[in-house]
N, CA and C of each residue as an Amber inpcrd file, in Angstrom:
protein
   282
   2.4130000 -14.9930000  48.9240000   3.3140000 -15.1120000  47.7960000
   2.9230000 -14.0830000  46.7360000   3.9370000 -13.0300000  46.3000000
   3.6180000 -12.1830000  45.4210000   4.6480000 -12.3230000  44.1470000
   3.6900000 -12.3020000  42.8640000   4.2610000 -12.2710000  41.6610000
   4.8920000 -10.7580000  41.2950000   5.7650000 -11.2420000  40.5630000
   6.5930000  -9.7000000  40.0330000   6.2010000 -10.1130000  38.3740000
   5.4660000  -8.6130000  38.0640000   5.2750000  -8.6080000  36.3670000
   6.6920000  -8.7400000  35.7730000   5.8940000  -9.8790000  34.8140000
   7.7230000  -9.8130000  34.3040000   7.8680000  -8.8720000  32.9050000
   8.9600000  -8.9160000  32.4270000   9.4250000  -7.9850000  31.5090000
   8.2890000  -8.5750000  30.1160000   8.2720000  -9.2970000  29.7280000
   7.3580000  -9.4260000  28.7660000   5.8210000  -8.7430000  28.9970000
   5.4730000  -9.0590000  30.0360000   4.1850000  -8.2480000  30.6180000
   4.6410000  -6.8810000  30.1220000   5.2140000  -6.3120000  30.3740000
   5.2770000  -4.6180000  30.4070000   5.5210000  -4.3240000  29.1820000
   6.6020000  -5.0460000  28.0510000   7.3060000  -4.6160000  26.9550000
   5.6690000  -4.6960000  26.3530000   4.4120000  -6.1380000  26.2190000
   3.5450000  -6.0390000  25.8950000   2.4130000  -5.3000000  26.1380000
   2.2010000  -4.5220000  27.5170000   1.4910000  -3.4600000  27.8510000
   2.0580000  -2.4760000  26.8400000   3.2040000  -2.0500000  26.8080000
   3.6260000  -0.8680000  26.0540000   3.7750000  -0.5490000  24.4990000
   3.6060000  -1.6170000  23.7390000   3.3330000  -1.8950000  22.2820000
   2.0450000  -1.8980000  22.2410000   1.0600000  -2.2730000  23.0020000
  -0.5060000  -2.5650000  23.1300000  -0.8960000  -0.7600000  23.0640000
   0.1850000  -0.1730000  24.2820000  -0.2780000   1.3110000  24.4780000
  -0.2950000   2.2850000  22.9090000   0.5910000   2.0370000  22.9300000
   1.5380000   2.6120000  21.1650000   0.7060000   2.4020000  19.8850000
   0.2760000   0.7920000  19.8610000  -0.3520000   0.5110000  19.0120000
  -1.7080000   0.9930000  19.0080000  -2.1940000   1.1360000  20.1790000
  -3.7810000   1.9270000  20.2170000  -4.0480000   3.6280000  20.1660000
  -2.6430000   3.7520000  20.5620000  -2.2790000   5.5680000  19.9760000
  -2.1460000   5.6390000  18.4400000  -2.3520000   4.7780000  18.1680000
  -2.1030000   4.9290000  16.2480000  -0.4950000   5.3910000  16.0430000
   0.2630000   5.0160000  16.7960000   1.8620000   5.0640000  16.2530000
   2.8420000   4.4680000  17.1440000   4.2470000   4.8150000  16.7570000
   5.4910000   4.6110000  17.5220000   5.9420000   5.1500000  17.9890000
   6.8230000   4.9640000  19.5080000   6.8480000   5.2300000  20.4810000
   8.3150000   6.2490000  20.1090000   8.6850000   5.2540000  19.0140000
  10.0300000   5.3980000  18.9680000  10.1770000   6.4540000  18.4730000
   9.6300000   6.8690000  16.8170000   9.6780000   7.4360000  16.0060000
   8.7870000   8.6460000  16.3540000   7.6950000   8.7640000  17.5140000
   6.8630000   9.9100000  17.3400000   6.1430000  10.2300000  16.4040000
   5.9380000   9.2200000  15.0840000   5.0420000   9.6550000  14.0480000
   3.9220000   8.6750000  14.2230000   2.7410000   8.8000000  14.3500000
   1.2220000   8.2800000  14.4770000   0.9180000   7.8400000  13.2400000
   0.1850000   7.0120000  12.8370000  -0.9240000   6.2360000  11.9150000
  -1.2110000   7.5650000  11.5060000  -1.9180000   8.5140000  12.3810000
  -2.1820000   9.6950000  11.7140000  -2.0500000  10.8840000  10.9560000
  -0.4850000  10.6960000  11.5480000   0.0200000  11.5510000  10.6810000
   1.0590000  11.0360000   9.5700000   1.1530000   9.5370000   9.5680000
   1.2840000   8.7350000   8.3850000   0.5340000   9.1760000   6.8140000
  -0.7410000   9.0020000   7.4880000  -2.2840000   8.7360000   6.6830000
  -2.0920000  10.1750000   6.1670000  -1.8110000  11.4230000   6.6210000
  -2.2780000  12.5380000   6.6750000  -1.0340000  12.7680000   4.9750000
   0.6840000  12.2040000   5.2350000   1.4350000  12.1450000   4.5900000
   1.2730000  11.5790000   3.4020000   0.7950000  10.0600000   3.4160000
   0.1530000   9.7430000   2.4190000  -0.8810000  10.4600000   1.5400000
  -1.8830000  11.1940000   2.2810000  -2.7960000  11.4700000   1.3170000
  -2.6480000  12.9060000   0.5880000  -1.2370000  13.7220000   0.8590000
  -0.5840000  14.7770000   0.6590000   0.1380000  14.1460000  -1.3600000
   0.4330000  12.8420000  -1.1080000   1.2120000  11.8400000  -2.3060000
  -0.0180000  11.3390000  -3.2090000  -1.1730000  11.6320000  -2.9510000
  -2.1450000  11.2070000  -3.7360000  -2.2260000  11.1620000  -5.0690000
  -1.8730000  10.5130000  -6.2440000  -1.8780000  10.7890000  -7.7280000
  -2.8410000  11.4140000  -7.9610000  -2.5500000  12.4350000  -8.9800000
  -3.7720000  13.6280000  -9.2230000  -3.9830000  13.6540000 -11.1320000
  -5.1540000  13.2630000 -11.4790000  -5.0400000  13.4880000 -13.5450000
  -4.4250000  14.9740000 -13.2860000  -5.0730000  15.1630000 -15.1170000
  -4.8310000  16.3280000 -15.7030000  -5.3370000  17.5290000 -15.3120000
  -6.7070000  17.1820000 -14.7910000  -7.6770000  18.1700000 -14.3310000
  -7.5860000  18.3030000 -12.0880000  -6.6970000  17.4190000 -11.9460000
  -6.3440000  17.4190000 -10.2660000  -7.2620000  17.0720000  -9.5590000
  -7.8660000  16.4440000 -10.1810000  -8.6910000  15.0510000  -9.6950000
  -8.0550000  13.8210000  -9.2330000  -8.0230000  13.2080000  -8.0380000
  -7.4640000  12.2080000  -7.3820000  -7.4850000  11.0930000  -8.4390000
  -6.8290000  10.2350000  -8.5310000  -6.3450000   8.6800000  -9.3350000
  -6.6670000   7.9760000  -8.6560000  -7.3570000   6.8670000  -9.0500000
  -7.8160000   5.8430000  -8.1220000  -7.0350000   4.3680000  -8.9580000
  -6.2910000   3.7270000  -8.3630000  -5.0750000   2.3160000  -9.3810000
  -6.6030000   1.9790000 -10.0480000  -7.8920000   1.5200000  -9.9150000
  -8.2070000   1.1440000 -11.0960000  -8.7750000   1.9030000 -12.0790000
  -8.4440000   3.0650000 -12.3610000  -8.5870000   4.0330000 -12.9340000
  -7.1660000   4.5570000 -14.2310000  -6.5550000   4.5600000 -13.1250000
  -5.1260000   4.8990000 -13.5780000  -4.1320000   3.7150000 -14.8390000
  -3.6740000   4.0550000 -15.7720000  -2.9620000   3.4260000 -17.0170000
  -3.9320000   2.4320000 -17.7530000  -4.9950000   3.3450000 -18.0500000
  -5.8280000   2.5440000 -18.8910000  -5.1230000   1.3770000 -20.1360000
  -4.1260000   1.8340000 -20.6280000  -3.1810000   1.0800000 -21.4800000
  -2.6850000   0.1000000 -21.0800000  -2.2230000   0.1140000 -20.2590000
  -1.6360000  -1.2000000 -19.8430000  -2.1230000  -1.9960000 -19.0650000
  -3.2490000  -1.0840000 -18.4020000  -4.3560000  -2.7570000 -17.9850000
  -5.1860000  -3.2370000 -18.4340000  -5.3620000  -2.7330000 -19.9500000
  -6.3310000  -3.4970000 -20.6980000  -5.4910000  -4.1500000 -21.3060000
  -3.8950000  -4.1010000 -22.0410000  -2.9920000  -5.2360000 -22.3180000
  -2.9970000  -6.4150000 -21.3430000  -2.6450000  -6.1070000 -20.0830000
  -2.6160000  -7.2050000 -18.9920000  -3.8400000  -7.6270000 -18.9350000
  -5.1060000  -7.0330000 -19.2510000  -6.1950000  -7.8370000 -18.7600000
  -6.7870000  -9.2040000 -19.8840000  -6.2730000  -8.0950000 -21.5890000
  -6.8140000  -9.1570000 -22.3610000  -5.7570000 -10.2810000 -22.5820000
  -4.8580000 -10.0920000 -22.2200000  -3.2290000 -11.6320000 -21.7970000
  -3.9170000 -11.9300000 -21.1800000  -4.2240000 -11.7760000 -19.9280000
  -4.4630000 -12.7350000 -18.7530000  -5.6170000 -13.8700000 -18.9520000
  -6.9450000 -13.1490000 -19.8650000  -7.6690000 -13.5300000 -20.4170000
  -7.7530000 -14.5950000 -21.2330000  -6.8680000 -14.2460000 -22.5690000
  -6.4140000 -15.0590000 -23.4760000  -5.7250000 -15.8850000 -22.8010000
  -4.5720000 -16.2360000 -22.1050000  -3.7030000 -17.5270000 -21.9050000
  -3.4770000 -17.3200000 -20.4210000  -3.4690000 -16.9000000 -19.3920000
  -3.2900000 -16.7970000 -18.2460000  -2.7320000 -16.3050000 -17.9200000
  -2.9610000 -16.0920000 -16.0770000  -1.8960000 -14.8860000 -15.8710000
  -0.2340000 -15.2860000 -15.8660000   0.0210000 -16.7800000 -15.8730000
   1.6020000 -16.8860000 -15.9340000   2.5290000 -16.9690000 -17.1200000
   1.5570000 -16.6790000 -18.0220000   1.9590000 -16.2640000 -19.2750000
   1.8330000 -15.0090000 -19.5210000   1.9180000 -13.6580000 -18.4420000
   1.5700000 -12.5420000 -18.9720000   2.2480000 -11.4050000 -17.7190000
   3.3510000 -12.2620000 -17.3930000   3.7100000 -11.7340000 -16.0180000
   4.7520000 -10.4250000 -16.4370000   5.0240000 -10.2730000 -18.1320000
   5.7630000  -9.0650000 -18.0480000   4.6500000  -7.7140000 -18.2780000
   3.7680000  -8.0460000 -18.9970000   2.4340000  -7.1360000 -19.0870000
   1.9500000  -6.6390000 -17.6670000   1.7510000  -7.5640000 -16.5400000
   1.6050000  -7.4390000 -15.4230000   2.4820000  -6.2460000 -14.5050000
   3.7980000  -6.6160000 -14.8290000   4.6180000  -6.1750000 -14.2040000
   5.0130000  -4.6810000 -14.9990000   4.7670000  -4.3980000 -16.1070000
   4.7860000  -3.1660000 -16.9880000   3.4680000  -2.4230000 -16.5900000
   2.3640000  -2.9270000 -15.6550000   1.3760000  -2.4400000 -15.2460000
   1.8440000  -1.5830000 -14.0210000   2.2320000  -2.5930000 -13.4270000
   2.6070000  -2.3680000 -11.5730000   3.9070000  -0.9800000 -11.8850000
   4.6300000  -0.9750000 -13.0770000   5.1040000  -0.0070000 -12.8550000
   4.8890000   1.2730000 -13.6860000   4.1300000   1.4590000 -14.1870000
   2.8850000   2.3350000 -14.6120000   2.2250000   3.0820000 -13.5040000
   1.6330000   2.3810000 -12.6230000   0.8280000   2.4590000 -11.4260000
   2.2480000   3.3210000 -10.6310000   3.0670000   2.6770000 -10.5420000
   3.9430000   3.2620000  -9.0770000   4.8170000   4.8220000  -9.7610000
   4.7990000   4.6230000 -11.0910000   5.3140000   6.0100000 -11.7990000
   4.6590000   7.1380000 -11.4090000   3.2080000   6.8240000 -11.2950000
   2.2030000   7.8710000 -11.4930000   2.0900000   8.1100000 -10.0090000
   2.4840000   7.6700000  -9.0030000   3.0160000   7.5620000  -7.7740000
   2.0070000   6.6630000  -6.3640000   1.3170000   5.8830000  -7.2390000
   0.8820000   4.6500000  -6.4070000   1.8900000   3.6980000  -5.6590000
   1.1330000   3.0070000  -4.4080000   2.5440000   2.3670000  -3.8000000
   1.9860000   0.8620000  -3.7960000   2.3100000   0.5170000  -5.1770000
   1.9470000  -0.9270000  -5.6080000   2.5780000  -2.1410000  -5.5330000
């Protein structure tokens, strides 16, 4: 008596394959050359030095930090959110 791989077997061999190539099968673009794209988008200061988010909008995360502080964070969710888009201006993907 012989088993026939069934279609789930194979569709899962072949996402397993894809996924350990660092990309899609579909699209032809790799993890790697994702990563490579991303780090091309890197926020850069004044001097073109890389941005690191806790580095970046000193202003508005010391507003959000001393709210959050003082009364909590669900009392401070527009400070928060005036942070997050601070961060994604400067071209973080927050």
């Amino acid at each position: 008596k012989s088993e026939k791989p069934s279609k789930m077997n194979s569709n899962n061999s072949s996402m397993a394959a894809s996924a350990a190539s660092g990309g899609s099968q579909a699209s032809g673009c790799t993890l790697k050359d994702k990563r490579a794209q991303m780090a091309d988008k890197v926020p850069v200061d004044a001097n073109g030095n890389k941005l690191k988010p806790c580095c970046a909008c000193p202003d508005t995360r010391k507003l959000r930090d001393q709210c959050i502080m003082a009364k909590g964070e669900d009392q401070c969710t527009d400070l928060i959110e005036a942070h997050k888009l601070c961060l994604r201006n400067l071209g973080f993907n927050i």
